[in-house]
CSV table of C-alpha atoms in Angstrom, one decimal:
chain,number,residue,atom,x,y,z
A,1,MET,CA,-42.7,-81.2,52.2
A,2,THR,CA,-44.2,-77.5,52.3
A,3,THR,CA,-44.2,-75.3,49.3
A,4,HIS,CA,-42.0,-73.0,51.4
A,5,SER,CA,-39.4,-75.4,52.2
A,6,THR,CA,-39.4,-76.6,48.5
A,7,ASP,CA,-38.7,-72.9,47.5
A,8,VAL,CA,-36.0,-72.5,49.9
A,9,PHE,CA,-34.3,-75.9,48.8
A,10,ALA,CA,-34.4,-74.6,45.2
A,11,ARG,CA,-32.8,-71.3,46.1
A,12,LEU,CA,-30.1,-73.1,48.3
A,13,LEU,CA,-29.2,-75.5,45.5
A,14,ALA,CA,-29.0,-72.8,42.8
A,15,ALA,CA,-27.2,-70.4,45.1
A,16,GLU,CA,-29.6,-67.9,43.4
A,17,ASN,CA,-32.9,-66.2,44.4
A,18,LEU,CA,-35.0,-68.1,42.0
A,19,VAL,CA,-38.7,-67.5,41.7
A,20,VAL,CA,-40.5,-70.8,42.3
A,21,VAL,CA,-44.1,-71.2,41.2
A,22,HIS,CA,-46.4,-74.2,42.2
A,23,ASP,CA,-48.9,-74.5,39.3
A,24,ALA,CA,-51.7,-77.1,39.5
A,25,SER,CA,-52.1,-76.8,35.7
A,26,ALA,CA,-48.4,-77.4,34.8
A,27,GLU,CA,-47.9,-80.7,33.1
A,28,THR,CA,-44.3,-81.1,34.3
A,29,ALA,CA,-41.7,-79.1,36.0
A,30,SER,CA,-39.9,-76.3,34.1
A,31,PHE,CA,-37.3,-73.6,34.4
A,32,ASP,CA,-37.2,-70.5,32.3
A,33,LEU,CA,-33.6,-69.7,31.6
A,34,ASP,CA,-34.3,-66.2,30.8
A,35,SER,CA,-36.6,-65.1,33.6
A,36,ARG,CA,-35.2,-67.5,36.2
A,37,VAL,CA,-38.7,-68.7,37.1
A,38,LEU,CA,-38.8,-72.5,38.3
A,39,THR,CA,-42.5,-73.9,38.0
A,40,LEU,CA,-43.3,-77.1,39.7
A,41,PRO,CA,-46.5,-79.2,39.0
A,42,VAL,CA,-48.8,-80.2,41.7
A,43,TRP,CA,-49.5,-83.9,41.5
A,44,ASP,CA,-51.6,-86.1,43.6
A,45,THR,CA,-49.7,-88.3,46.0
A,46,MET,CA,-46.4,-86.4,45.2
A,47,SER,CA,-43.7,-87.2,47.9
A,48,GLY,CA,-40.8,-85.1,49.1
A,49,HIS,CA,-38.6,-87.4,46.9
A,50,VAL,CA,-40.4,-86.3,43.7
A,51,TYR,CA,-40.2,-82.6,44.7
A,52,ASP,CA,-36.6,-82.8,45.4
A,53,MET,CA,-35.8,-84.7,42.0
A,54,LEU,CA,-37.8,-82.2,40.0
A,55,VAL,CA,-36.3,-79.2,41.8
A,56,SER,CA,-32.8,-80.4,41.6
A,57,HIS,CA,-33.1,-81.2,37.7
A,58,GLU,CA,-34.3,-77.7,37.1
A,59,VAL,CA,-31.7,-76.1,39.3
A,60,SER,CA,-29.1,-78.0,37.3
A,61,HIS,CA,-30.3,-76.3,34.2
A,62,ALA,CA,-30.1,-73.0,36.0
A,63,LEU,CA,-26.5,-73.8,37.0
A,64,ASN,CA,-25.3,-75.5,33.8
A,65,THR,CA,-27.4,-74.7,30.7
A,66,PRO,CA,-26.5,-71.4,29.0
A,67,LEU,CA,-29.3,-69.3,28.0
A,68,GLU,CA,-27.4,-67.7,25.0
A,69,GLY,CA,-26.2,-71.0,23.8
A,70,TRP,CA,-29.7,-72.5,23.9
A,71,LYS,CA,-31.3,-69.5,22.1
A,72,LYS,CA,-28.4,-69.4,19.5
A,73,GLU,CA,-29.0,-73.1,18.5
A,74,LEU,CA,-32.8,-72.8,18.3
A,75,GLU,CA,-32.6,-69.7,16.2
A,76,ALA,CA,-30.1,-71.1,13.9
A,77,ALA,CA,-32.3,-74.3,13.4
A,78,GLY,CA,-35.2,-72.2,12.0
A,79,ALA,CA,-38.1,-74.2,11.0
A,80,ASN,CA,-36.5,-77.4,12.4
A,81,ALA,CA,-36.1,-75.7,15.9
A,82,SER,CA,-38.6,-78.2,17.5
A,83,LEU,CA,-36.8,-81.4,16.5
A,84,VAL,CA,-33.3,-79.7,17.1
A,85,GLN,CA,-34.5,-78.6,20.5
A,86,HIS,CA,-35.7,-82.3,21.4
A,87,TYR,CA,-32.3,-83.8,20.5
A,88,ILE,CA,-30.4,-81.1,22.4
A,89,ASN,CA,-32.7,-81.5,25.2
A,90,VAL,CA,-32.1,-85.3,25.5
A,91,VAL,CA,-28.5,-85.1,25.5
A,92,GLU,CA,-28.3,-82.0,27.9
A,93,ASP,CA,-30.5,-83.7,30.3
A,94,VAL,CA,-28.1,-86.7,30.7
A,95,ARG,CA,-25.2,-84.2,31.3
A,96,ILE,CA,-27.0,-81.8,33.9
A,97,GLU,CA,-28.4,-84.8,35.9
A,98,ARG,CA,-24.9,-86.3,36.2
A,99,MET,CA,-23.6,-83.0,37.3
A,100,ILE,CA,-26.2,-82.3,39.9
A,101,GLN,CA,-25.9,-85.7,41.4
A,102,ALA,CA,-22.1,-85.6,41.5
A,103,LYS,CA,-22.4,-82.1,43.2
A,104,PHE,CA,-24.9,-83.3,45.6
A,105,PRO,CA,-24.7,-87.1,46.0
A,106,GLY,CA,-27.4,-87.0,48.8
A,107,LEU,CA,-29.9,-86.4,45.9
A,108,ARG,CA,-29.4,-90.0,44.5
A,109,PRO,CA,-32.2,-91.7,46.8
A,110,ASP,CA,-34.5,-89.0,45.7
A,111,TYR,CA,-33.9,-89.8,42.2
A,112,LYS,CA,-34.3,-93.5,42.8
A,113,ALA,CA,-37.7,-92.9,44.6
A,114,GLY,CA,-38.8,-90.2,42.3
A,115,ARG,CA,-38.1,-92.1,39.1
A,116,GLN,CA,-40.0,-95.1,40.4
A,117,TRP,CA,-43.1,-92.8,41.3
A,118,MET,CA,-42.9,-91.4,37.9
A,119,LYS,CA,-42.9,-94.8,36.2
A,120,ASP,CA,-45.7,-96.1,38.4
A,121,ASN,CA,-48.0,-92.9,38.1
A,122,ILE,CA,-47.1,-90.7,35.1
A,123,MET,CA,-45.4,-92.7,32.4
A,124,GLY,CA,-47.8,-95.4,31.6
A,125,ASP,CA,-49.0,-94.1,28.2
A,126,VAL,CA,-45.5,-93.4,27.1
A,127,LEU,CA,-44.2,-96.8,27.9
A,128,LYS,CA,-47.2,-98.3,26.1
A,129,ASP,CA,-45.9,-96.4,22.8
A,130,VAL,CA,-42.6,-97.9,23.6
A,131,ALA,CA,-43.9,-101.4,23.7
A,132,ASN,CA,-46.0,-100.9,20.4
A,133,GLY,CA,-43.0,-99.7,18.6
A,134,LYS,CA,-44.1,-96.1,18.5
A,135,ALA,CA,-40.9,-94.4,19.8
A,136,HIS,CA,-37.6,-93.6,18.1
A,137,SER,CA,-34.0,-94.3,19.2
A,138,ILE,CA,-33.6,-90.8,20.9
A,139,ASP,CA,-36.7,-91.4,22.9
A,140,HIS,CA,-35.3,-94.9,24.1
A,141,VAL,CA,-32.2,-93.1,25.1
A,142,ASN,CA,-34.2,-90.5,26.9
A,143,LEU,CA,-36.4,-92.9,28.8
A,144,PHE,CA,-33.3,-95.1,29.7
A,145,ALA,CA,-31.5,-92.0,31.1
A,146,LYS,CA,-34.6,-91.4,33.2
A,147,GLY,CA,-34.9,-94.8,34.6
A,148,MET,CA,-37.9,-95.8,32.7
A,149,LEU,CA,-36.3,-98.5,30.5
A,150,ASP,CA,-33.7,-101.0,31.2
A,151,ALA,CA,-30.5,-101.6,29.3
A,152,THR,CA,-32.1,-104.7,28.0
A,153,ASP,CA,-34.8,-102.5,26.2
A,154,LEU,CA,-32.1,-100.8,24.1
A,155,THR,CA,-30.1,-101.9,21.0
A,156,ALA,CA,-26.4,-101.9,21.2
A,157,ASP,CA,-26.5,-98.9,19.0
A,158,GLU,CA,-28.7,-97.1,21.4
A,159,ILE,CA,-26.5,-98.0,24.5
A,160,THR,CA,-23.6,-96.4,22.6
A,161,MET,CA,-25.8,-93.2,22.1
A,162,TYR,CA,-26.4,-93.2,25.8
A,163,ASP,CA,-22.7,-93.6,26.6
A,164,ARG,CA,-21.8,-90.8,24.2
A,165,CYS,CA,-24.4,-88.5,26.0
A,166,TYR,CA,-23.0,-89.3,29.5
A,167,ALA,CA,-19.5,-88.5,28.3
A,168,CYS,CA,-20.5,-84.9,27.4
A,169,GLU,CA,-18.8,-82.4,29.7
A,170,THR,CA,-19.8,-78.9,28.2
A,171,PHE,CA,-22.8,-77.5,26.5
A,172,ASP,CA,-20.9,-77.3,23.1
A,173,GLU,CA,-20.2,-81.0,23.3
A,174,VAL,CA,-24.0,-81.6,23.8
A,175,VAL,CA,-24.9,-79.5,20.8
A,176,THR,CA,-22.3,-81.1,18.7
A,177,LEU,CA,-23.4,-84.7,19.6
A,178,ALA,CA,-27.0,-83.8,19.2
A,179,LYS,CA,-26.3,-82.6,15.6
A,180,GLU,CA,-24.5,-85.9,15.0
A,181,PHE,CA,-27.6,-87.7,16.1
A,182,LEU,CA,-29.8,-85.7,13.9
A,183,ALA,CA,-27.5,-86.1,10.8
A,184,GLU,CA,-27.6,-89.9,11.2
A,185,LEU,CA,-31.5,-89.7,11.6
A,186,PRO,CA,-33.1,-92.5,9.5
A,187,GLU,CA,-35.5,-90.8,6.9
A,188,LYS,CA,-38.5,-92.5,8.5
A,189,GLU,CA,-37.8,-91.0,12.0
A,190,GLU,CA,-37.0,-87.8,10.5
A,191,ASN,CA,-40.5,-87.8,9.0
A,192,GLY,CA,-42.0,-88.6,12.1
A,193,GLY,CA,-42.9,-92.1,11.3
A,194,ASP,CA,-43.1,-95.0,13.7
A,195,ALA,CA,-40.0,-96.7,14.9
A,196,SER,CA,-39.4,-100.1,13.3
A,197,ASP,CA,-36.0,-101.1,14.6
A,198,GLY,CA,-37.1,-103.8,17.0
A,199,ASN,CA,-36.4,-101.9,20.2
A,200,ALA,CA,-40.0,-102.7,21.6
A,201,GLU,CA,-39.0,-106.2,21.3
A,202,GLY,CA,-36.4,-105.9,24.1
A,203,GLU,CA,-33.4,-106.3,21.8
A,204,GLY,CA,-30.3,-105.1,23.6
A,205,GLN,CA,-26.7,-105.7,24.9
A,206,GLU,CA,-25.5,-108.1,27.4
A,207,GLY,CA,-24.5,-106.7,30.6
A,208,GLY,CA,-21.2,-105.5,31.7
A,209,GLU,CA,-20.1,-104.1,28.3
A,210,SER,CA,-20.4,-100.4,29.1
A,211,ALA,CA,-18.8,-98.5,31.9
A,212,ALA,CA,-21.1,-95.4,31.3
A,213,ARG,CA,-24.1,-97.6,31.3
A,214,ASP,CA,-23.0,-99.1,34.6
A,215,GLU,CA,-22.7,-95.8,36.1
A,216,GLN,CA,-26.1,-94.7,34.9
A,217,SER,CA,-27.6,-97.8,36.2
A,218,GLU,CA,-26.1,-97.1,39.5
A,219,GLY,CA,-27.7,-93.6,39.4
A,220,ASN,CA,-31.0,-95.1,38.6
A,221,ALA,CA,-30.5,-97.5,41.5
A,222,GLU,CA,-29.5,-94.8,44.0
A,223,GLY,CA,-30.8,-92.0,42.8
A,224,ASP,CA,-33.6,-88.5,37.2
A,225,ASP,CA,-35.0,-86.0,33.7
A,226,GLY,CA,-35.7,-83.0,30.6
A,227,ALA,CA,-34.7,-79.6,29.0
A,228,ASN,CA,-37.6,-79.6,26.5
A,229,ALA,CA,-38.4,-75.9,25.6
A,230,ASP,CA,-41.9,-74.5,24.8
A,231,GLY,CA,-42.6,-72.3,21.7
A,232,GLU,CA,-42.7,-75.0,19.1
A,233,GLY,CA,-43.9,-74.0,15.7
A,234,GLN,CA,-43.4,-70.2,16.3
A,235,ASP,CA,-41.1,-68.0,14.3
A,236,GLN,CA,-37.4,-67.8,15.2
A,237,SER,CA,-37.7,-64.8,17.3
A,238,GLU,CA,-40.7,-66.1,19.3
A,239,ASN,CA,-38.7,-69.5,19.7
A,240,ALA,CA,-35.6,-67.6,21.1
A,241,GLN,CA,-37.9,-66.4,24.0
A,242,ALA,CA,-40.3,-69.1,24.5
A,243,ASN,CA,-37.6,-71.9,24.2
A,244,SER,CA,-35.6,-70.5,27.2
A,245,GLU,CA,-38.0,-72.7,29.4
A,246,ALA,CA,-36.5,-76.0,30.2
A,247,LYS,CA,-38.9,-78.7,31.2
A,248,GLY,CA,-38.3,-81.4,33.6
A,249,ASP,CA,-39.7,-84.8,34.6
A,250,GLY,CA,-42.9,-85.9,32.9
A,251,SER,CA,-42.0,-84.2,29.7
A,252,MET,CA,-41.4,-87.1,27.5
A,253,GLU,CA,-42.2,-85.7,23.9
A,254,SER,CA,-41.1,-88.2,21.4
A,255,ALA,CA,-38.8,-87.3,18.3
A,256,GLY,CA,-42.1,-87.9,16.1
A,257,ASP,CA,-44.0,-85.4,18.2
A,258,ALA,CA,-41.3,-82.8,18.1
A,259,LYS,CA,-41.3,-83.1,14.3
A,260,ASP,CA,-45.1,-82.6,14.1
A,261,ASP,CA,-45.1,-79.8,16.5
A,262,GLY,CA,-43.6,-77.4,14.1
A,263,SER,CA,-41.1,-78.6,11.6
A,264,PRO,CA,-42.0,-79.2,8.0
């Protein structure tokens, strides 16, 4: 796929004259909600499926993630903006990916192929951290939503967390749920410590107990990722501007990392 056709594809999906930048130094795809610039990485062996997955994910942020709502929550979080942003990001990604694939069902094969490519080529270190117990529940949910983990890799509580993310219809619901998750955050995770809830051992639910999980699994089988925002560790006004950028596939920052990036 040429860069020109990718640019046109993004503008057609968004129904907006987005600025598309192809940046070899970019670690992942991102979309700046304020400037309306969509940045795409340049990875070796990237296929058209990966481009389409990345583009459609960021376009769904353009269509469905409100700039003012995003800024408001990060400004209100103050010194905790990095951690709050991470939790909102995970929940919002589930919502916007469900929405873009529902609007354009033909994208589902791209998500299937793109996720597999990401798993094989990009996510090795992250999955090793999961296997070593260095990820938190919100990270397990994030990776499951992006097709990097199976339902059997999650605990029953984490499956419920995912189902609640999947049920969100509006950004306000996303924010409310993210705050609930944060309020329930175990002290060890809140302080950025290693996870120790046994998830790396593969504890999970038996199949067939969750309709939303079944729908997510179907999305993985047919058809992807992250609204992380930059500017962590800055003051509130700087966060409001820098955090208008939503990141896509390949951005798998953990809850512990988010805490370390600027929260006391």
